[in-house]
Amino acid sequence: MAARFVDVALPVRVDTTFQYSLPPGAEFPPPLGSAVEVPFGKRRAMGYCVGHSDIPKVEGIRAMTAVRGDLPPIPPTLLKMAEWISWYYASPIGMTINAMIPKEARSSRERGRKRVVLAVSREDAEKAMNSLRGRHEAQARALEILLSTEGGAFDLAGLAAAASTSTAPARTLARKKIVRIVDEALDSLPWTASPPTSGLALTADQESALQAIRQSIESREKKVHLLLGVTGSGKTEVYLRAIDTAIAAGGQVITLVPEIALTPQMVGRYLSRFKRVSVWHSALSSAQRRESYRAVRKGEVDILVGARSAVFAPFERLRLIVVDEEHETSFKQQNEPRYNARDVAVLRGSLEGVPVILGSATPSLETYHNAIGGKYVLHHLPTRVDGRSLPPVEIVDLSTEKRRGTGGIISERLRILADGTLSRGEQAIFFLNRRGYSTLVQCASCGFTYKCPRCEISLTFHRSIGRLVCHYCRYGVAPAPVCPECITGTLRKTGIGVEQVEKAVKDLFPEARVCRMDSDSITSALEYLEIYKSFVDREKDVLIGTQMVAKGFDFPFMTLVGVVLADGSLNIPDFRSAERTFQLITQVAGRAGRGSLGGRVIVQTFRPGHYSIQAAKTHDYAAFAEKEMEARRAMGYPPFGHTARILFASADGSLLAAKAAQISSLLRDGLPAGVRVLGPAPAPIGIINGKRRSHVMILSDTVKALHSVLSRIRQAVFKEGKVRIAVDVDPADML
Ligand code: ADP
Ligand code: ZN
């Protein structure tokens, strides 16, 4: 007899599924994974059928309304992945499924044909917003919403609704050319196809890695291959050929890259090589996303290149998954479900019986540990292709530099090298991973500092808009001419940001054609492409930027990289701060000397002896890993232990304390051996947006024990209340 009840996962923050009986007249339950419509409270809701049963679990079960035959069901593998993610990352099943399927694929209605995008840089938009404030409040609000949206784009009707107004303000902004209203079907990104490189003879190292990977593809081994190759060692070339093999065998391929690496240059290499390619990135319009999802599901696409969510592509003939720059923390989703796409890729490979390639010049210690322990297959690509050498890295000790009085932002040594580079007509990068002009504005006499009134954090001065800005809640204020506290003291700007580097470079090299690239100056893929092109065409000489410039660029005339301050990231209270520092320096150093002219790297630091900086100097990943492993082992941190972080946030401090105490005592009650619970303690950033924050850390020797402890609090943490609780397993962010 067929089952009479179905379990439905609904997109609500509750750790359970909901049982319904079959609709009147139905003999068979809908297949698992079907989209269904059910009564939920007083309304109707859309969910997915995730279970069948013969026995009612409660009384008064209601009948489901309909099976949504117009919507695609979730394939069985994805359903299994959803269950695993829900368990592993302690996220409600309904919300997990929701995150796996783009919202365009969850409704069959066509909506939002028009999209509003910024037509000017973020900085100019911010200026416009400030001048509209008070006079044209609706327009200012619309701009504010656009500015707070990733990619700076919004559906026209949605924007009107979010700003609680009509579409008129957006249309006025469009007339003023501050925004553009585009027909989303017509708006596509300007990818450039680069010349195909399939004719290259592989190096011996590339060849041996490729052979092993091909073997796995052909015999459907669920092996994980780690390509540990220095920057410019030809990793991408190996991916491309492995993908060739998978497609030739009739298979499909997912390639995950960090969003920031989805550059025209990178995507161009895939477009020139393969025919049926689809690209998922955050700037896609909803029409484009819907169309691409449909094509992927119908098997009209051989290879999907995308960020995080591409790991959920509903492919049915998957043969290979590639994760490029596997160490990138942007693979970790920062809201529920807080999954790491790299780890989900490995899970999917194992569920589907297909190989996974992880590639990086600076693998995460978790991945490296798995590789040297034999869980993954390790392939080394220790040299750059074509006999090019890695650029020599020189360290400039800023503490002695200061004493000699040659200090400032650009050291004597860096200035001399940059001078030479520019006079030879070559190009340079100056890297500093800090937005704005100055990170601290302080009164010289009374010590007052500008802080965000809503967050426990200093405001950053942005010179381009003449305002102090909070990087957490976007609060902004114009600085006073004198200290607003003691009324007499002068305000001093300390803590350099990338805007200040730009000014210093322009002052030192007035002739140089300089260009800055960070999330304040760049809003669209189009602007990014323009800057990229201007460097290829050698219309620009110096690129200054944050981590946006540390990836993906391959310019043959880029012969100098200056890291303006290497140790800023070492001071962040996070056990991964040394790893991040090493990764960033190594990645940005890798931009130098990719052509036949060679290149050099200067690293300015106050901590020249730190092992992360020393190892970056010698391009020695193994040396770094060995040192860092010692420290992690001593503390029981990953990869030697497993961590979860439970973050509490509330406007009410005493409720917060009570809740954190309640949850941590649930955790501590009969703690299994090998598990430690630390806290509750205030989070490093104690207040954000007026909400106090505190956290509890769990450290466990085994995954199993970690999850047995987490399972005790699942019910309690998903209850909506005055305290917001977030469970983060394998957290990437400790602030
Ligand atoms: P990675 O991904 O490790 O940074 P890439 O695959 O991008 O390295 O290779 C760097 C450059 O070298 C690219 O321009 C690529 O076309 C080229 N290249 C890759 N493999 C070879 C090879 N075997 N011979 C010559 N050039 C190569
Ligand atoms: Zn703030």
Coordinates of C-alpha atoms in Angstrom, one line a residue, residues 342-625:
R342 CA 34.5 23.4 -0.8
D343 CA 33.5 20.9 1.8
V344 CA 30.1 20.4 0.2
A345 CA 31.8 19.8 -3.1
V346 CA 33.9 17.0 -1.5
L347 CA 30.7 15.5 -0.1
R348 CA 28.9 15.7 -3.4
G349 CA 31.9 14.0 -5.2
S350 CA 31.7 11.2 -2.7
L351 CA 27.9 10.9 -3.0
E352 CA 28.0 10.8 -6.8
G353 CA 31.1 8.8 -7.1
V354 CA 33.1 11.4 -9.0
P355 CA 36.5 13.0 -8.4
V356 CA 37.1 16.4 -7.0
I357 CA 40.1 18.7 -7.8
L358 CA 41.0 21.2 -5.1
G359 CA 43.6 23.7 -6.3
S360 CA 45.6 26.4 -4.5
A361 CA 49.0 27.9 -4.1
T362 CA 48.2 28.2 -0.4
P363 CA 45.8 25.5 0.6
S364 CA 43.9 25.7 3.8
L365 CA 45.6 23.7 6.6
E366 CA 42.5 21.5 6.8
T367 CA 42.9 20.4 3.1
Y368 CA 46.7 20.1 3.4
H369 CA 46.3 17.9 6.5
N370 CA 44.0 15.6 4.6
A371 CA 46.5 15.5 1.7
I372 CA 49.6 14.6 3.7
G373 CA 47.5 12.2 5.8
G374 CA 46.7 10.3 2.6
K375 CA 42.9 11.1 2.5
Y376 CA 43.5 13.2 -0.6
V377 CA 45.9 12.7 -3.4
L378 CA 48.6 15.4 -3.4
H379 CA 50.2 16.8 -6.6
H380 CA 52.9 19.4 -6.4
L381 CA 53.5 22.0 -9.1
P382 CA 56.5 23.6 -7.5
T383 CA 57.6 25.8 -10.4
R384 CA 56.1 28.3 -12.8
V385 CA 55.7 27.2 -16.3
D386 CA 58.0 28.3 -19.1
G387 CA 61.0 28.4 -16.9
R388 CA 59.8 31.7 -15.3
S389 CA 60.9 32.1 -11.7
L390 CA 58.9 33.2 -8.7
P391 CA 59.6 36.8 -7.9
P392 CA 62.2 37.5 -5.2
V393 CA 60.6 38.9 -2.1
E394 CA 62.3 41.6 0.0
I395 CA 61.2 42.6 3.4
V396 CA 61.3 46.2 4.6
D397 CA 61.3 46.5 8.4
L398 CA 59.1 49.5 9.1
S399 CA 60.4 49.9 12.6
T400 CA 63.9 50.7 11.5
E401 CA 62.6 52.5 8.5
K402 CA 60.8 54.8 10.9
R403 CA 63.9 55.5 12.9
R404 CA 65.8 56.5 9.8
G405 CA 63.1 59.0 9.1
T406 CA 62.6 57.7 5.6
G407 CA 59.2 56.2 6.6
G408 CA 55.8 57.3 5.7
I409 CA 53.7 55.0 3.7
I410 CA 56.1 54.1 0.9
S411 CA 59.6 53.1 2.1
E412 CA 62.8 54.4 0.5
R413 CA 63.4 50.9 -1.0
L414 CA 60.0 50.6 -2.5
R415 CA 60.1 54.1 -3.8
I416 CA 63.4 53.5 -5.6
L417 CA 62.2 50.3 -7.1
A418 CA 58.9 51.8 -8.2
D419 CA 60.8 54.7 -9.8
G420 CA 62.8 52.2 -11.9
T421 CA 59.7 50.2 -12.8
L422 CA 57.8 53.3 -13.9
S423 CA 60.7 54.8 -15.8
R424 CA 61.1 51.5 -17.8
G425 CA 57.4 51.8 -18.7
E426 CA 56.5 48.7 -16.6
Q427 CA 53.6 48.4 -14.2
A428 CA 53.3 48.1 -10.4
I429 CA 50.7 47.1 -7.8
F430 CA 50.5 48.6 -4.3
F431 CA 48.4 46.4 -2.0
L432 CA 46.8 47.2 1.3
N433 CA 43.9 45.3 2.6
R434 CA 42.1 48.2 4.2
R435 CA 39.4 50.3 2.8
G436 CA 39.1 54.1 3.2
Y437 CA 41.7 56.7 3.9
S438 CA 42.4 56.4 7.6
T439 CA 41.1 53.8 10.0
L440 CA 41.2 56.0 13.1
V441 CA 40.5 59.6 13.6
Q442 CA 41.6 60.8 17.0
C443 CA 41.9 64.0 19.0
A444 CA 45.5 64.9 19.6
S445 CA 44.8 66.5 23.0
C446 CA 41.9 64.6 24.7
G447 CA 42.2 61.2 23.0
F448 CA 38.6 61.2 21.7
T449 CA 38.1 58.9 18.8
Y450 CA 35.2 58.7 16.3
K451 CA 33.2 55.6 17.0
C452 CA 30.0 54.2 15.5
P453 CA 27.1 55.0 17.7
R454 CA 25.5 51.7 16.7
C455 CA 28.5 49.4 16.7
E456 CA 31.5 49.0 18.9
I457 CA 34.0 50.0 16.3
S458 CA 35.9 53.0 15.1
L459 CA 34.7 54.9 12.0
T460 CA 36.9 54.9 8.9
F461 CA 37.5 58.2 7.2
H462 CA 36.8 58.1 3.5
R463 CA 38.4 61.0 1.8
S464 CA 36.7 60.6 -1.5
I465 CA 33.3 61.3 0.1
G466 CA 34.6 63.4 3.0
R467 CA 32.9 61.3 5.6
L468 CA 33.6 58.9 8.4
V469 CA 31.9 55.6 7.7
C470 CA 31.1 52.5 9.8
H471 CA 32.1 49.4 7.8
Y472 CA 29.5 47.3 9.6
C473 CA 26.3 49.3 9.5
R474 CA 27.1 52.0 6.9
Y475 CA 26.5 54.8 9.4
G476 CA 28.2 57.9 8.2
V477 CA 29.0 61.4 9.6
A478 CA 31.1 64.3 8.4
P479 CA 34.1 65.0 10.6
A480 CA 34.1 68.2 12.6
P481 CA 36.8 70.8 12.0
V482 CA 38.1 70.4 15.6
C483 CA 37.5 67.7 18.2
P484 CA 33.8 67.5 19.0
E485 CA 34.6 66.4 22.6
C486 CA 37.1 69.0 23.9
I487 CA 36.3 71.6 21.2
T488 CA 39.9 72.7 21.0
G489 CA 42.0 69.7 20.0
T490 CA 43.0 68.9 16.5
L491 CA 41.9 65.7 14.9
R492 CA 44.7 63.4 13.8
K493 CA 44.2 60.7 11.2
T494 CA 46.1 57.5 11.9
G495 CA 45.9 54.0 10.6
I496 CA 46.4 54.0 6.8
G497 CA 43.9 52.8 4.3
V498 CA 44.1 52.3 0.6
E499 CA 42.9 55.8 -0.3
Q500 CA 45.9 57.2 1.6
V501 CA 48.2 54.9 -0.4
E502 CA 46.7 56.3 -3.5
K503 CA 47.4 59.8 -2.4
A504 CA 51.0 58.9 -1.4
V505 CA 51.7 57.3 -4.7
K506 CA 50.3 60.2 -6.6
D507 CA 52.4 62.6 -4.6
L508 CA 55.5 60.6 -5.1
F509 CA 55.0 59.9 -8.8
P510 CA 52.9 62.7 -10.2
E511 CA 53.4 61.5 -13.8
A512 CA 52.2 58.0 -13.2
R513 CA 48.8 56.9 -14.4
V514 CA 47.3 55.6 -11.2
C515 CA 44.1 53.7 -10.6
R516 CA 42.5 52.4 -7.4
M517 CA 40.4 49.3 -7.1
D518 CA 38.4 48.4 -4.0
S519 CA 34.8 47.8 -3.2
D520 CA 34.2 51.5 -2.7
S521 CA 35.5 52.5 -6.1
I522 CA 34.2 49.5 -8.1
T523 CA 30.5 48.7 -8.4
S524 CA 30.1 46.6 -11.5
A525 CA 31.8 43.9 -13.5
L526 CA 31.9 46.5 -16.3
E527 CA 34.1 48.9 -14.3
Y528 CA 36.3 46.0 -13.3
L529 CA 36.7 45.1 -16.9
E530 CA 37.5 48.6 -17.9
I531 CA 40.3 48.8 -15.4
Y532 CA 41.5 45.4 -16.4
K533 CA 41.7 46.4 -20.0
S534 CA 43.5 49.6 -19.2
F535 CA 46.3 47.6 -17.7
V536 CA 46.4 45.1 -20.6
D537 CA 46.6 48.1 -23.0
R538 CA 49.2 49.7 -20.8
E539 CA 47.2 52.9 -20.4
K540 CA 47.7 52.7 -16.7
D541 CA 50.9 52.3 -14.7
V542 CA 50.0 51.7 -11.1
L543 CA 47.2 49.6 -9.6
I544 CA 46.4 50.3 -6.0
G545 CA 43.9 48.2 -4.1
T546 CA 42.6 45.8 -1.5
Q547 CA 42.4 42.0 -1.8
M548 CA 40.5 42.7 -5.1
V549 CA 43.9 43.1 -6.8
A550 CA 45.4 40.0 -5.1
K551 CA 43.7 37.5 -7.4
G552 CA 43.4 36.6 -11.0
F553 CA 45.4 39.3 -12.7
D554 CA 48.0 38.1 -15.2
F555 CA 49.7 41.1 -16.7
P556 CA 53.1 40.5 -18.4
F557 CA 54.4 44.0 -17.7
M558 CA 53.5 43.9 -14.0
T559 CA 57.0 43.7 -12.6
L560 CA 56.6 45.2 -9.1
V561 CA 54.3 44.4 -6.2
G562 CA 54.5 46.4 -3.0
V563 CA 52.7 45.2 0.1
V564 CA 52.3 48.4 2.0
L565 CA 51.6 46.8 5.4
A566 CA 51.7 43.1 5.7
D567 CA 51.0 42.6 9.4
G568 CA 47.7 44.4 9.7
S569 CA 45.8 41.0 9.4
L570 CA 48.1 39.5 12.1
N571 CA 46.4 41.5 14.8
I572 CA 42.9 40.2 14.1
P573 CA 41.8 38.0 17.1
D574 CA 41.3 34.8 15.0
F575 CA 43.4 31.6 15.2
R576 CA 43.6 31.7 11.4
S577 CA 45.2 35.2 11.2
A578 CA 48.7 33.9 10.4
E579 CA 47.3 31.7 7.7
R580 CA 45.4 34.6 6.2
T581 CA 48.4 36.8 6.2
F582 CA 50.6 34.2 4.5
Q583 CA 47.9 33.5 1.9
L584 CA 47.3 37.2 1.1
I585 CA 51.0 38.0 0.7
T586 CA 51.7 34.9 -1.4
Q587 CA 48.7 35.6 -3.6
V588 CA 49.4 39.2 -4.3
A589 CA 53.2 38.5 -4.7
G590 CA 52.1 36.0 -7.4
R591 CA 50.9 38.9 -9.5
A592 CA 54.5 40.0 -10.1
G593 CA 56.7 38.7 -12.9
R594 CA 54.3 36.5 -14.8
G595 CA 55.8 37.7 -18.1
S596 CA 59.3 37.3 -19.4
L597 CA 60.5 40.5 -17.7
G598 CA 60.5 39.0 -14.3
G599 CA 59.4 40.8 -11.2
R600 CA 60.0 41.8 -7.6
V601 CA 58.0 42.0 -4.4
I602 CA 58.5 44.3 -1.5
V603 CA 56.8 43.5 1.8
Q604 CA 56.7 46.3 4.4
T605 CA 56.0 45.1 7.9
F606 CA 56.6 45.8 11.6
R607 CA 57.0 42.1 12.2
P608 CA 59.6 41.0 9.8
G609 CA 60.4 37.9 11.9
H610 CA 56.9 36.4 11.9
Y611 CA 56.9 33.0 10.3
S612 CA 54.0 33.8 8.0
I613 CA 56.0 36.7 6.5
Q614 CA 59.3 34.7 6.5
A615 CA 57.6 31.8 4.7
A616 CA 56.0 34.2 2.2
K617 CA 59.4 35.6 1.5
T618 CA 60.8 32.2 0.5
H619 CA 57.5 31.1 -1.2
D620 CA 57.7 28.1 1.1
Y621 CA 54.2 26.8 1.8
A622 CA 55.5 23.6 3.5
A623 CA 57.6 25.6 5.9
F624 CA 54.6 27.8 6.8
A625 CA 52.3 24.8 7.2

